[in-house]
Amino acid sequence: MTTPTTSRPPSLPRLGVFKFASCDGCQLTLLDCEDELLGIAHELDIAHFLEASSDIGTGPYDLSLVEGSVSTPEHVERVRRIRDQSRHLVTIGACATAGGVQALRNYANVEEYLATVYARPEYIETLATSTPISAHVPVDFELRGCPIDRGQLVEVITSFLAGRKPGIPNHAVCFACKRRGNVCVTVAHGTPCLGPVTHAGCGALCPTYGRGCYGCFGPAATTNLPALVPLMHRDGMSDEDVGRFLHTFNVTAFTAVEGEGPG
């Protein structure tokens, strides 16, 4: 007589979600997936995600999603530990992929900032710069945005489960505007717009409502800033205005394209 055995499901891939210097907006985008998140939860073991649960699982992780920039000495050591424990590491959002808006401090004196913001700056441990995760460890994929698009996030996670490359577009926001049938705000109204040089992902949200693109998703794969800047000058922007327009959410990314810091 044989003893019946109970079949056990194979172990699920383990997901870790981690935060560095950021506003939590990209992690909240994952929680905002709602119905999609329920489906993902059946295919993944969500081992570490403090935004969603205090039940913390240790590594190793098959997929780690990392939000935020590296801004303190402790961050440097921590991101290296996460990388060592992660089979695949994906950075999510402008902070993790380009240093975030806080990287504006890279072009100023951090000691002056500390003295201005904190009553006791001697208790603050910080680096002089805010840098993307890729400046410290190898990254398998970068998902841009401030915040990221939830549809693109689901695509990245499902592509990992399927063992394929994420199908994230590399074209500029202008392409999305054309698909939506938008009238070009720059051509028609003289509104400054970073759509021609910004990575698609938002669905051309701002131009759809008559506003210029603010560059939330960082530089597109191919950019032609030398052609765009004269249009901004034509529409009344000074060199200083252009510099400020470019240096917000993705300051270090656009600086790399320009080859210089904010004016």
PDB file of C-alpha atoms in Angstrom:
ATOM      1  CA  MET A   1       0.000   0.000   0.000  1.00  0.00           C
ATOM      2  CA  THR A   2       1.387   3.345  -0.982  1.00  0.00           C
ATOM      3  CA  THR A   3       0.933   6.468   1.053  1.00  0.00           C
ATOM      4  CA  PRO A   4      -0.709   9.276  -0.915  1.00  0.00           C
ATOM      5  CA  THR A   5       1.447  12.351  -1.260  1.00  0.00           C
ATOM      6  CA  THR A   6       0.319  15.953  -1.398  1.00  0.00           C
ATOM      7  CA  SER A   7       1.832  17.854  -4.290  1.00  0.00           C
ATOM      8  CA  ARG A   8       3.407  21.164  -3.284  1.00  0.00           C
ATOM      9  CA  PRO A   9       3.413  24.113  -5.655  1.00  0.00           C
ATOM     10  CA  PRO A  10       6.839  25.186  -6.838  1.00  0.00           C
ATOM     11  CA  SER A  11       8.307  28.132  -4.973  1.00  0.00           C
ATOM     12  CA  LEU A  12       7.364  31.505  -6.420  1.00  0.00           C
ATOM     13  CA  PRO A  13       9.909  34.100  -7.542  1.00  0.00           C
ATOM     14  CA  ARG A  14      10.708  36.447  -4.645  1.00  0.00           C
ATOM     15  CA  LEU A  15      10.129  40.198  -4.999  1.00  0.00           C
ATOM     16  CA  GLY A  16      11.792  42.905  -2.927  1.00  0.00           C
ATOM     17  CA  VAL A  17      10.821  46.584  -3.059  1.00  0.00           C
ATOM     18  CA  PHE A  18      13.245  49.060  -1.501  1.00  0.00           C
ATOM     19  CA  LYS A  19      13.342  52.812  -0.862  1.00  0.00           C
ATOM     20  CA  PHE A  20      16.219  55.277  -0.750  1.00  0.00           C
ATOM     21  CA  ALA A  21      15.993  59.109  -0.910  1.00  0.00           C
ATOM     22  CA  SER A  22      12.593  59.722  -2.493  1.00  0.00           C
ATOM     23  CA  CYS A  23       8.970  60.720  -1.878  1.00  0.00           C
ATOM     24  CA  ASP A  24       7.541  57.134  -2.045  1.00  0.00           C
ATOM     25  CA  GLY A  25       5.482  58.063  -5.114  1.00  0.00           C
ATOM     26  CA  CYS A  26       6.816  55.233  -7.284  1.00  0.00           C
ATOM     27  CA  GLN A  27       6.137  52.620  -4.598  1.00  0.00           C
ATOM     28  CA  LEU A  28       2.616  54.023  -4.273  1.00  0.00           C
ATOM     29  CA  THR A  29       2.247  53.527  -8.026  1.00  0.00           C
ATOM     30  CA  LEU A  30       2.742  49.801  -7.441  1.00  0.00           C
ATOM     31  CA  LEU A  31       0.049  49.816  -4.746  1.00  0.00           C
ATOM     32  CA  ASP A  32      -2.178  51.807  -7.100  1.00  0.00           C
ATOM     33  CA  CYS A  33      -2.109  48.926  -9.591  1.00  0.00           C
ATOM     34  CA  GLU A  34      -5.082  47.493  -7.634  1.00  0.00           C
ATOM     35  CA  ASP A  35      -6.535  44.630  -9.728  1.00  0.00           C
ATOM     36  CA  GLU A  36      -3.247  44.094 -11.548  1.00  0.00           C
ATOM     37  CA  LEU A  37      -1.449  43.860  -8.203  1.00  0.00           C
ATOM     38  CA  LEU A  38      -3.755  41.042  -7.105  1.00  0.00           C
ATOM     39  CA  GLY A  39      -2.778  39.061 -10.187  1.00  0.00           C
ATOM     40  CA  ILE A  40       0.917  39.787  -9.636  1.00  0.00           C
ATOM     41  CA  ALA A  41       0.652  38.703  -6.004  1.00  0.00           C
ATOM     42  CA  HIS A  42      -0.408  35.226  -7.149  1.00  0.00           C
ATOM     43  CA  GLU A  43       2.703  34.914  -9.301  1.00  0.00           C
ATOM     44  CA  LEU A  44       5.258  36.408  -6.907  1.00  0.00           C
ATOM     45  CA  ASP A  45       6.274  36.024  -3.296  1.00  0.00           C
ATOM     46  CA  ILE A  46       6.359  39.659  -2.131  1.00  0.00           C
ATOM     47  CA  ALA A  47       9.125  39.121   0.397  1.00  0.00           C
ATOM     48  CA  HIS A  48      10.045  42.722   1.232  1.00  0.00           C
ATOM     49  CA  PHE A  49       7.814  45.747   0.679  1.00  0.00           C
ATOM     50  CA  LEU A  50       7.582  48.007   3.722  1.00  0.00           C
ATOM     51  CA  GLU A  51       5.083  50.321   2.023  1.00  0.00           C
ATOM     52  CA  ALA A  52       2.621  47.420   1.919  1.00  0.00           C
ATOM     53  CA  SER A  53       3.526  45.129   4.821  1.00  0.00           C
ATOM     54  CA  SER A  54       5.621  45.029   7.990  1.00  0.00           C
ATOM     55  CA  ASP A  55       6.270  41.320   7.350  1.00  0.00           C
ATOM     56  CA  ILE A  56       9.888  41.537   6.214  1.00  0.00           C
ATOM     57  CA  GLY A  57      11.559  38.660   4.407  1.00  0.00           C
ATOM     58  CA  THR A  58      15.302  38.492   3.944  1.00  0.00           C
ATOM     59  CA  GLY A  59      17.084  37.831   0.652  1.00  0.00           C
ATOM     60  CA  PRO A  60      17.914  36.482  -1.776  1.00  0.00           C
ATOM     61  CA  TYR A  61      15.413  38.105  -4.153  1.00  0.00           C
ATOM     62  CA  ASP A  62      14.701  37.125  -7.737  1.00  0.00           C
ATOM     63  CA  LEU A  63      13.584  40.676  -8.594  1.00  0.00           C
ATOM     64  CA  SER A  64      14.283  43.861  -6.655  1.00  0.00           C
ATOM     65  CA  LEU A  65      12.562  47.165  -7.435  1.00  0.00           C
ATOM     66  CA  VAL A  66      14.544  50.109  -6.070  1.00  0.00           C
ATOM     67  CA  GLU A  67      13.131  53.617  -5.628  1.00  0.00           C
ATOM     68  CA  GLY A  68      15.156  56.657  -4.639  1.00  0.00           C
ATOM     69  CA  SER A  69      18.624  58.114  -5.013  1.00  0.00           C
ATOM     70  CA  VAL A  70      21.822  57.455  -3.091  1.00  0.00           C
ATOM     71  CA  SER A  71      22.286  60.464  -0.803  1.00  0.00           C
ATOM     72  CA  THR A  72      23.976  59.202   2.397  1.00  0.00           C
ATOM     73  CA  PRO A  73      26.970  56.979   3.261  1.00  0.00           C
ATOM     74  CA  GLU A  74      24.558  54.374   4.631  1.00  0.00           C
ATOM     75  CA  HIS A  75      22.760  54.303   1.269  1.00  0.00           C
ATOM     76  CA  VAL A  76      25.978  53.306  -0.486  1.00  0.00           C
ATOM     77  CA  GLU A  77      26.484  50.262   1.718  1.00  0.00           C
ATOM     78  CA  ARG A  78      22.813  49.308   1.671  1.00  0.00           C
ATOM     79  CA  VAL A  79      22.413  49.393  -2.104  1.00  0.00           C
ATOM     80  CA  ARG A  80      25.454  47.148  -2.469  1.00  0.00           C
ATOM     81  CA  ARG A  81      23.903  44.631  -0.073  1.00  0.00           C
ATOM     82  CA  ILE A  82      20.631  44.693  -2.033  1.00  0.00           C
ATOM     83  CA  ARG A  83      22.507  44.181  -5.301  1.00  0.00           C
ATOM     84  CA  ASP A  84      24.371  41.199  -3.847  1.00  0.00           C
ATOM     85  CA  GLN A  85      21.047  39.650  -2.790  1.00  0.00           C
ATOM     86  CA  SER A  86      19.214  40.326  -6.068  1.00  0.00           C
ATOM     87  CA  ARG A  87      19.195  38.225  -9.200  1.00  0.00           C
ATOM     88  CA  HIS A  88      17.654  41.126 -11.131  1.00  0.00           C
ATOM     89  CA  LEU A  89      17.618  44.761 -10.002  1.00  0.00           C
ATOM     90  CA  VAL A  90      15.320  47.341 -11.603  1.00  0.00           C
ATOM     91  CA  THR A  91      15.400  51.018 -10.665  1.00  0.00           C
ATOM     92  CA  ILE A  92      12.045  52.816 -10.693  1.00  0.00           C
ATOM     93  CA  GLY A  93      11.508  56.556 -10.984  1.00  0.00           C
ATOM     94  CA  ALA A  94      13.530  59.709 -11.614  1.00  0.00           C
ATOM     95  CA  CYS A  95      15.284  59.587  -8.237  1.00  0.00           C
ATOM     96  CA  ALA A  96      16.617  56.073  -8.781  1.00  0.00           C
ATOM     97  CA  THR A  97      17.448  56.545 -12.475  1.00  0.00           C
ATOM     98  CA  ALA A  98      18.756  60.148 -12.477  1.00  0.00           C
ATOM     99  CA  GLY A  99      19.260  61.326  -8.896  1.00  0.00           C
ATOM    100  CA  GLY A 100      15.882  63.074  -8.670  1.00  0.00           C
ATOM    101  CA  VAL A 101      15.049  66.697  -8.015  1.00  0.00           C
ATOM    102  CA  GLN A 102      17.285  66.491  -4.935  1.00  0.00           C
ATOM    103  CA  ALA A 103      20.279  66.194  -7.293  1.00  0.00           C
ATOM    104  CA  LEU A 104      20.007  69.959  -7.797  1.00  0.00           C
ATOM    105  CA  ARG A 105      22.282  70.109  -4.766  1.00  0.00           C
ATOM    106  CA  ASN A 106      25.037  68.537  -6.875  1.00  0.00           C
ATOM    107  CA  TYR A 107      25.635  71.982  -8.362  1.00  0.00           C
ATOM    108  CA  ALA A 108      25.767  73.898  -5.069  1.00  0.00           C
ATOM    109  CA  ASN A 109      27.481  73.801  -1.676  1.00  0.00           C
ATOM    110  CA  VAL A 110      25.874  71.060   0.407  1.00  0.00           C
ATOM    111  CA  GLU A 111      27.219  72.581   3.630  1.00  0.00           C
ATOM    112  CA  GLU A 112      25.272  75.768   2.919  1.00  0.00           C
ATOM    113  CA  TYR A 113      22.118  73.725   2.359  1.00  0.00           C
ATOM    114  CA  LEU A 114      22.593  71.887   5.641  1.00  0.00           C
ATOM    115  CA  ALA A 115      23.104  75.111   7.566  1.00  0.00           C
ATOM    116  CA  THR A 116      19.990  76.633   5.992  1.00  0.00           C
ATOM    117  CA  VAL A 117      17.629  73.689   6.467  1.00  0.00           C
ATOM    118  CA  TYR A 118      18.691  72.100   9.775  1.00  0.00           C
ATOM    119  CA  ALA A 119      19.047  73.701  13.191  1.00  0.00           C
ATOM    120  CA  ARG A 120      21.817  71.215  14.099  1.00  0.00           C
ATOM    121  CA  PRO A 121      23.485  70.272  10.798  1.00  0.00           C
ATOM    122  CA  GLU A 122      26.325  68.510  12.642  1.00  0.00           C
ATOM    123  CA  TYR A 123      23.922  65.625  13.306  1.00  0.00           C
ATOM    124  CA  ILE A 124      23.184  65.113   9.606  1.00  0.00           C
ATOM    125  CA  GLU A 125      25.188  62.551   7.659  1.00  0.00           C
ATOM    126  CA  THR A 126      24.897  63.162   3.945  1.00  0.00           C
ATOM    127  CA  LEU A 127      26.881  62.939   0.761  1.00  0.00           C
ATOM    128  CA  ALA A 128      27.750  66.039  -1.236  1.00  0.00           C
ATOM    129  CA  THR A 129      25.773  64.656  -4.174  1.00  0.00           C
ATOM    130  CA  SER A 130      22.544  62.782  -4.900  1.00  0.00           C
ATOM    131  CA  THR A 131      23.214  60.090  -7.494  1.00  0.00           C
ATOM    132  CA  PRO A 132      21.268  57.364  -9.324  1.00  0.00           C
ATOM    133  CA  ILE A 133      21.525  53.738  -8.234  1.00  0.00           C
ATOM    134  CA  SER A 134      23.462  52.883 -11.407  1.00  0.00           C
ATOM    135  CA  ALA A 135      26.334  55.091 -10.213  1.00  0.00           C
ATOM    136  CA  HIS A 136      27.023  52.544  -7.480  1.00  0.00           C
ATOM    137  CA  VAL A 137      25.882  49.079  -8.637  1.00  0.00           C
ATOM    138  CA  PRO A 138      24.974  47.353 -11.921  1.00  0.00           C
ATOM    139  CA  VAL A 139      21.308  47.824 -12.862  1.00  0.00           C
ATOM    140  CA  ASP A 140      19.394  45.426 -15.110  1.00  0.00           C
ATOM    141  CA  PHE A 141      16.685  47.852 -16.225  1.00  0.00           C
ATOM    142  CA  GLU A 142      15.722  51.487 -15.593  1.00  0.00           C
ATOM    143  CA  LEU A 143      12.047  52.501 -15.487  1.00  0.00           C
ATOM    144  CA  ARG A 144      11.746  56.269 -15.723  1.00  0.00           C
ATOM    145  CA  GLY A 145       9.152  58.764 -14.573  1.00  0.00           C
ATOM    146  CA  CYS A 146       8.213  61.106 -11.749  1.00  0.00           C
ATOM    147  CA  PRO A 147       6.288  59.116 -10.808  1.00  0.00           C
ATOM    148  CA  ILE A 148       6.498  56.007 -12.973  1.00  0.00           C
ATOM    149  CA  ASP A 149       3.562  54.874 -15.088  1.00  0.00           C
ATOM    150  CA  ARG A 150       1.717  51.937 -13.549  1.00  0.00           C
ATOM    151  CA  GLY A 151       1.131  50.280 -16.915  1.00  0.00           C
ATOM    152  CA  GLN A 152       4.867  50.337 -17.607  1.00  0.00           C
ATOM    153  CA  LEU A 153       5.556  48.966 -14.115  1.00  0.00           C
ATOM    154  CA  VAL A 154       3.195  46.037 -14.682  1.00  0.00           C
ATOM    155  CA  GLU A 155       4.916  45.427 -18.026  1.00  0.00           C
ATOM    156  CA  VAL A 156       8.334  45.282 -16.356  1.00  0.00           C
ATOM    157  CA  ILE A 157       7.162  42.818 -13.690  1.00  0.00           C
ATOM    158  CA  THR A 158       5.250  40.580 -16.110  1.00  0.00           C
ATOM    159  CA  SER A 159       8.151  40.554 -18.568  1.00  0.00           C
ATOM    160  CA  PHE A 160      10.394  39.364 -15.752  1.00  0.00           C
ATOM    161  CA  LEU A 161       7.941  36.553 -14.981  1.00  0.00           C
ATOM    162  CA  ALA A 162       7.842  35.635 -18.683  1.00  0.00           C
ATOM    163  CA  GLY A 163      11.618  35.796 -19.111  1.00  0.00           C
ATOM    164  CA  ARG A 164      11.574  38.471 -21.821  1.00  0.00           C
ATOM    165  CA  LYS A 165      12.781  42.038 -22.275  1.00  0.00           C
ATOM    166  CA  PRO A 166      10.318  44.727 -21.117  1.00  0.00           C
ATOM    167  CA  GLY A 167       8.432  46.357 -23.980  1.00  0.00           C
ATOM    168  CA  ILE A 168       8.981  49.961 -22.899  1.00  0.00           C
ATOM    169  CA  PRO A 169       8.996  52.526 -25.752  1.00  0.00           C
ATOM    170  CA  ASN A 170      12.123  54.593 -26.438  1.00  0.00           C
ATOM    171  CA  HIS A 171      10.458  57.338 -28.462  1.00  0.00           C
ATOM    172  CA  ALA A 172       9.727  60.905 -27.367  1.00  0.00           C
ATOM    173  CA  VAL A 173       6.524  62.385 -25.946  1.00  0.00           C
ATOM    174  CA  CYS A 174       5.809  63.981 -29.342  1.00  0.00           C
ATOM    175  CA  PHE A 175       5.021  60.511 -30.677  1.00  0.00           C
ATOM    176  CA  ALA A 176       2.371  60.066 -27.968  1.00  0.00           C
ATOM    177  CA  CYS A 177       0.937  63.497 -28.810  1.00  0.00           C
ATOM    178  CA  LYS A 178       0.535  62.511 -32.452  1.00  0.00           C
ATOM    179  CA  ARG A 179      -1.204  59.277 -31.469  1.00  0.00           C
ATOM    180  CA  ARG A 180      -3.683  61.230 -29.331  1.00  0.00           C
ATOM    181  CA  GLY A 181      -4.302  63.772 -32.084  1.00  0.00           C
ATOM    182  CA  ASN A 182      -3.038  66.670 -29.989  1.00  0.00           C
ATOM    183  CA  VAL A 183      -2.319  70.053 -31.525  1.00  0.00           C
ATOM    184  CA  CYS A 184       1.344  70.929 -30.843  1.00  0.00           C
ATOM    185  CA  VAL A 185       1.358  73.480 -28.015  1.00  0.00           C
ATOM    186  CA  THR A 186       4.676  74.926 -29.187  1.00  0.00           C
ATOM    187  CA  VAL A 187       3.752  75.334 -32.847  1.00  0.00           C
ATOM    188  CA  ALA A 188       0.179  76.512 -32.240  1.00  0.00           C
ATOM    189  CA  HIS A 189       0.521  78.559 -29.062  1.00  0.00           C
ATOM    190  CA  GLY A 190       4.228  79.249 -28.477  1.00  0.00           C
ATOM    191  CA  THR A 191       4.179  77.246 -25.232  1.00  0.00           C
ATOM    192  CA  PRO A 192       7.613  75.956 -24.155  1.00  0.00           C
ATOM    193  CA  CYS A 193       7.538  72.155 -24.188  1.00  0.00           C
ATOM    194  CA  LEU A 194      10.139  69.445 -23.547  1.00  0.00           C
ATOM    195  CA  GLY A 195       8.122  66.819 -25.414  1.00  0.00           C
ATOM    196  CA  PRO A 196      10.581  66.586 -28.341  1.00  0.00           C
ATOM    197  CA  VAL A 197      13.440  65.531 -26.029  1.00  0.00           C
ATOM    198  CA  THR A 198      11.561  63.637 -23.273  1.00  0.00           C
ATOM    199  CA  HIS A 199      11.127  59.877 -22.964  1.00  0.00           C
ATOM    200  CA  ALA A 200       7.526  58.734 -23.524  1.00  0.00           C
ATOM    201  CA  GLY A 201       5.555  57.115 -20.722  1.00  0.00           C
ATOM    202  CA  CYS A 202       2.965  59.579 -19.428  1.00  0.00           C
ATOM    203  CA  GLY A 203       0.691  59.376 -22.474  1.00  0.00           C
ATOM    204  CA  ALA A 204       1.413  63.045 -23.267  1.00  0.00           C
ATOM    205  CA  LEU A 205      -0.618  64.075 -20.234  1.00  0.00           C
ATOM    206  CA  CYS A 206       0.363  67.752 -19.989  1.00  0.00           C
ATOM    207  CA  PRO A 207       0.182  68.619 -23.722  1.00  0.00           C
ATOM    208  CA  THR A 208      -3.235  66.944 -23.883  1.00  0.00           C
ATOM    209  CA  TYR A 209      -4.464  69.645 -21.499  1.00  0.00           C
ATOM    210  CA  GLY A 210      -2.697  72.487 -23.282  1.00  0.00           C
ATOM    211  CA  ARG A 211       0.443  72.613 -21.128  1.00  0.00           C
ATOM    212  CA  GLY A 212       4.032  72.045 -22.187  1.00  0.00           C
ATOM    213  CA  CYS A 213       5.830  68.833 -21.180  1.00  0.00           C
ATOM    214  CA  TYR A 214       7.984  69.235 -18.053  1.00  0.00           C
ATOM    215  CA  GLY A 215      10.344  66.329 -18.776  1.00  0.00           C
ATOM    216  CA  CYS A 216       9.153  64.027 -15.981  1.00  0.00           C
ATOM    217  CA  PHE A 217      10.420  60.900 -17.781  1.00  0.00           C
ATOM    218  CA  GLY A 218      13.903  62.209 -18.571  1.00  0.00           C
ATOM    219  CA  PRO A 219      15.695  62.428 -21.923  1.00  0.00           C
ATOM    220  CA  ALA A 220      14.486  60.304 -24.815  1.00  0.00           C
ATOM    221  CA  ALA A 221      16.840  57.825 -26.469  1.00  0.00           C
ATOM    222  CA  THR A 222      17.619  60.413 -29.134  1.00  0.00           C
ATOM    223  CA  THR A 223      17.428  64.121 -28.371  1.00  0.00           C
ATOM    224  CA  ASN A 224      18.094  67.278 -30.353  1.00  0.00           C
ATOM    225  CA  LEU A 225      18.368  70.008 -27.747  1.00  0.00           C
ATOM    226  CA  PRO A 226      20.352  72.328 -30.071  1.00  0.00           C
ATOM    227  CA  ALA A 227      17.260  72.495 -32.285  1.00  0.00           C
ATOM    228  CA  LEU A 228      14.805  72.909 -29.392  1.00  0.00           C
ATOM    229  CA  VAL A 229      16.562  75.669 -27.439  1.00  0.00           C
ATOM    230  CA  PRO A 230      16.166  78.326 -30.200  1.00  0.00           C
ATOM    231  CA  LEU A 231      12.416  77.649 -30.149  1.00  0.00           C
ATOM    232  CA  MET A 232      12.387  78.337 -26.414  1.00  0.00           C
ATOM    233  CA  HIS A 233      14.278  81.577 -27.019  1.00  0.00           C
ATOM    234  CA  ARG A 234      11.746  82.495 -29.723  1.00  0.00           C
ATOM    235  CA  ASP A 235       8.954  82.008 -27.209  1.00  0.00           C
ATOM    236  CA  GLY A 236      10.499  84.411 -24.707  1.00  0.00           C
ATOM    237  CA  MET A 237      12.739  82.214 -22.550  1.00  0.00           C
ATOM    238  CA  SER A 238      16.204  83.409 -21.550  1.00  0.00           C
ATOM    239  CA  ASP A 239      19.192  81.092 -21.191  1.00  0.00           C
ATOM    240  CA  GLU A 240      18.550  81.049 -17.437  1.00  0.00           C
ATOM    241  CA  ASP A 241      14.887  80.142 -18.000  1.00  0.00           C
ATOM    242  CA  VAL A 242      15.901  77.273 -20.285  1.00  0.00           C
ATOM    243  CA  GLY A 243      18.361  75.976 -17.705  1.00  0.00           C
ATOM    244  CA  ARG A 244      15.731  75.994 -14.989  1.00  0.00           C
ATOM    245  CA  PHE A 245      13.193  74.349 -17.300  1.00  0.00           C
ATOM    246  CA  LEU A 246      15.567  71.470 -17.976  1.00  0.00           C
ATOM    247  CA  HIS A 247      16.883  70.954 -14.471  1.00  0.00           C
ATOM    248  CA  THR A 248      14.077  69.616 -12.321  1.00  0.00           C
ATOM    249  CA  PHE A 249      13.055  65.975 -11.883  1.00  0.00           C
ATOM    250  CA  ASN A 250      15.862  64.608 -14.054  1.00  0.00           C
ATOM    251  CA  VAL A 251      18.548  67.211 -13.533  1.00  0.00           C
ATOM    252  CA  THR A 252      21.583  64.939 -13.941  1.00  0.00           C
ATOM    253  CA  ALA A 253      20.089  63.129 -16.933  1.00  0.00           C
ATOM    254  CA  PHE A 254      19.468  66.318 -18.913  1.00  0.00           C
ATOM    255  CA  THR A 255      22.838  67.682 -17.803  1.00  0.00           C
ATOM    256  CA  ALA A 256      24.505  64.618 -19.326  1.00  0.00           C
ATOM    257  CA  VAL A 257      22.712  65.384 -22.590  1.00  0.00           C
ATOM    258  CA  GLU A 258      23.732  69.047 -22.513  1.00  0.00           C
ATOM    259  CA  GLY A 259      27.241  68.493 -21.210  1.00  0.00           C
ATOM    260  CA  GLU A 260      26.995  71.175 -18.525  1.00  0.00           C
ATOM    261  CA  GLY A 261      25.318  72.027 -15.247  1.00  0.00           C
ATOM    262  CA  PRO A 262      22.413  74.377 -14.592  1.00  0.00           C
ATOM    263  CA  GLY A 263      22.971  77.945 -15.680  1.00  0.00           C
TER     264      GLY A 263
END
